[in-house]
Amino acid sequence: LSSSSAGIAAVFSATTDVRRDGPESVGCLVRARVSIDGAVRAGGSILRSVDQVVEQWAAFAMAFIAHLRHDAGAIAEVFGFRLEDDHVVAVEADLGDFHRRGRCVLVARFASGRRLVYKPRSLAVDLHFQTLLRWVGARSGRMDFRTLRILNRADHGWAEFVDHEDCASPSDLRR
């Protein structure tokens, strides 16, 4: 893990049951920030940078948890499982670049083994692309595209997780 993603992973490792712990579970970061604040007052631009990164991680972790809790009903409707019956056991954060004050794509893994992709931006374009794939498939008569289930919100969204699978033969390329 990179140092940034390791930090985000540490934020989320503090919580294994979002329903039980809620946003308060990132309290360990708040306590860590208090210690860093004392060192920053003593001087040091590096410590100010660390303080800023920790603050961004904490804010992002809390936003993710709040979105997960708020979207629970819609997640059940779109993805077919209830958060009351399943809980987050891990969150992967080392999946790409960090943008907009330390935000990044996350994959939430649930006790059942299900995974959901969380993106801290609107998924309107992704949703329209799935609609386009269905439209092309219906009119071509030959192409049957597998489309993804997506839950779009104004400032974030959830998408079905798809495992990467290599093509083993030329026939796989045509599939």
Coordinates of C-alpha atoms in Angstrom, one line a residue:
L1 CA 0.0 0.0 0.0
S2 CA 1.1 3.5 -0.6
S3 CA 1.4 5.7 2.4
S4 CA -1.8 7.6 1.5
S5 CA -3.9 4.4 0.9
A6 CA -2.4 2.8 4.0
G7 CA -3.7 5.8 6.0
I8 CA -7.1 5.5 4.5
A9 CA -7.1 1.7 5.1
A10 CA -6.2 2.5 8.8
V11 CA -9.2 4.8 9.0
F12 CA -11.5 2.1 7.9
S13 CA -9.9 -0.7 9.8
A14 CA -11.1 1.0 12.9
T15 CA -14.7 0.0 11.9
T16 CA -15.8 -3.5 11.1
D17 CA -19.5 -2.9 11.7
V18 CA -20.7 0.4 10.3
R19 CA -24.2 -0.1 11.6
R20 CA -23.0 -0.6 15.2
D21 CA -20.2 1.9 15.4
G22 CA -21.3 4.7 13.0
P23 CA -19.2 7.8 12.4
E24 CA -18.0 7.8 16.0
S25 CA -15.7 4.9 15.1
V26 CA -13.2 7.3 13.6
G27 CA -12.7 8.9 17.0
C28 CA -9.2 7.4 17.1
L29 CA -8.3 9.8 14.3
V30 CA -9.6 12.8 16.2
R31 CA -7.5 11.8 19.2
A32 CA -4.5 11.4 16.9
R33 CA -5.2 14.8 15.4
V34 CA -5.1 16.4 18.9
S35 CA -1.5 15.0 19.3
I36 CA -0.5 16.3 15.9
D37 CA -2.0 19.7 16.6
G38 CA 0.4 20.1 19.6
A39 CA 3.4 19.3 17.4
V40 CA 2.2 21.6 14.6
R41 CA 2.0 24.5 17.1
A42 CA 5.6 23.8 18.0
G43 CA 6.5 24.2 14.3
G44 CA 7.1 22.1 11.2
S45 CA 5.5 22.3 7.7
I46 CA 5.7 18.5 7.4
L47 CA 3.5 18.1 10.5
R48 CA 1.0 20.6 9.1
S49 CA 0.8 18.5 5.9
V50 CA 0.3 15.3 7.9
D51 CA -2.4 17.1 10.0
Q52 CA -4.2 18.1 6.8
V53 CA -4.0 14.6 5.3
V54 CA -5.4 13.1 8.6
E55 CA -8.2 15.6 8.7
Q56 CA -9.1 14.8 5.1
W57 CA -9.0 11.0 5.8
A58 CA -11.3 11.4 8.8
A59 CA -13.8 13.6 6.8
F60 CA -13.8 11.1 3.9
A61 CA -14.2 8.1 6.3
M62 CA -17.2 9.8 8.0
A63 CA -18.8 10.8 4.6
F64 CA -18.4 7.1 3.4
I65 CA -20.0 5.8 6.6
A66 CA -22.8 8.4 6.5
H67 CA -23.5 7.6 2.8
L68 CA -23.6 3.8 3.5
R69 CA -26.1 4.3 6.4
H70 CA -28.2 6.8 4.5
D71 CA -28.3 4.7 1.3
A72 CA -29.0 1.4 3.0
G73 CA -32.6 1.1 1.7
A74 CA -31.7 2.0 -1.8
I75 CA -28.7 -0.4 -1.7
A76 CA -31.1 -3.2 -0.7
E77 CA -33.4 -2.3 -3.6
V78 CA -30.7 -2.0 -6.3
F79 CA -28.2 -4.7 -5.3
G80 CA -30.6 -7.1 -3.6
F81 CA -29.2 -7.4 -0.1
R82 CA -29.9 -5.6 3.2
L83 CA -27.2 -4.0 5.3
E84 CA -29.1 -5.2 8.4
D85 CA -28.3 -8.8 7.3
D86 CA -24.7 -8.2 6.3
H87 CA -22.0 -5.9 7.5
V88 CA -18.7 -4.3 6.2
V89 CA -15.7 -6.4 7.1
A90 CA -13.1 -4.5 5.0
V91 CA -12.7 -1.5 2.8
E92 CA -10.1 -1.4 0.0
A93 CA -8.7 2.1 -0.7
D94 CA -5.6 1.4 -2.8
L95 CA -7.5 1.4 -6.1
G96 CA -6.4 4.6 -7.8
D97 CA -5.6 8.2 -7.4
F98 CA -6.8 10.5 -4.6
H99 CA -8.8 13.6 -5.7
R100 CA -10.9 16.4 -4.1
R101 CA -9.3 16.6 -0.7
G102 CA -8.2 13.0 -0.4
R103 CA -11.2 11.2 -1.8
C104 CA -10.9 8.0 -3.8
V105 CA -12.8 5.0 -5.1
L106 CA -13.4 2.4 -2.4
V107 CA -14.5 -1.2 -2.5
A108 CA -16.6 -2.3 0.6
R109 CA -16.4 -6.0 1.3
F110 CA -19.2 -7.5 3.3
A111 CA -19.3 -10.6 5.6
S112 CA -21.2 -12.5 2.9
G113 CA -18.4 -11.9 0.4
R114 CA -20.4 -9.4 -1.6
R115 CA -18.5 -6.3 -2.7
L116 CA -19.7 -2.8 -3.6
V117 CA -17.8 -0.1 -5.3
Y118 CA -18.2 3.4 -3.7
K119 CA -17.3 6.4 -5.8
P120 CA -17.2 9.9 -4.2
R121 CA -18.8 11.5 -7.3
S122 CA -22.1 11.3 -9.2
L123 CA -22.4 8.1 -11.3
A124 CA -24.8 9.7 -13.8
V125 CA -22.4 9.2 -16.7
D126 CA -21.8 5.5 -15.7
L127 CA -25.6 5.0 -15.5
H128 CA -26.2 6.5 -19.0
F129 CA -23.4 4.3 -20.4
Q130 CA -25.2 1.2 -19.0
T131 CA -28.4 2.5 -20.7
L132 CA -26.5 2.9 -24.0
L133 CA -25.2 -0.7 -23.7
R134 CA -28.7 -2.0 -23.3
W135 CA -30.0 0.1 -26.2
V136 CA -27.2 -1.1 -28.5
G137 CA -27.7 -4.7 -27.4
A138 CA -31.4 -4.6 -28.0
R139 CA -31.0 -3.2 -31.5
S140 CA -28.0 -5.2 -32.7
G141 CA -29.6 -8.6 -32.3
R142 CA -26.1 -10.1 -31.8
M143 CA -24.6 -8.3 -28.9
D144 CA -25.8 -9.1 -25.4
F145 CA -23.8 -6.8 -23.1
R146 CA -23.7 -7.5 -19.4
T147 CA -24.6 -4.3 -17.7
L148 CA -23.9 -3.2 -14.2
R149 CA -26.3 -2.3 -11.4
I150 CA -25.6 1.3 -10.3
L151 CA -27.0 3.5 -7.6
N152 CA -26.5 7.1 -8.4
R153 CA -26.6 10.0 -5.9
A154 CA -25.8 13.7 -6.5
D155 CA -22.3 13.6 -5.0
H156 CA -21.5 9.9 -4.8
G157 CA -22.7 6.5 -6.0
W158 CA -22.5 2.7 -5.6
A159 CA -21.7 0.2 -8.4
E160 CA -21.7 -3.5 -8.7
F161 CA -18.2 -5.0 -8.3
V162 CA -16.9 -7.0 -11.2
D163 CA -14.0 -9.3 -10.8
H164 CA -11.2 -9.0 -13.3
E165 CA -10.8 -12.1 -15.5
D166 CA -8.1 -12.7 -18.1
C167 CA -9.0 -14.1 -21.5
A168 CA -7.7 -17.6 -21.7
S169 CA -8.3 -18.2 -25.4
P170 CA -9.2 -16.4 -28.6
S171 CA -12.9 -17.5 -28.2
D172 CA -12.9 -15.5 -24.9
L173 CA -12.0 -12.4 -26.8
R174 CA -15.1 -12.8 -29.0
R175 CA -17.4 -13.4 -26.0

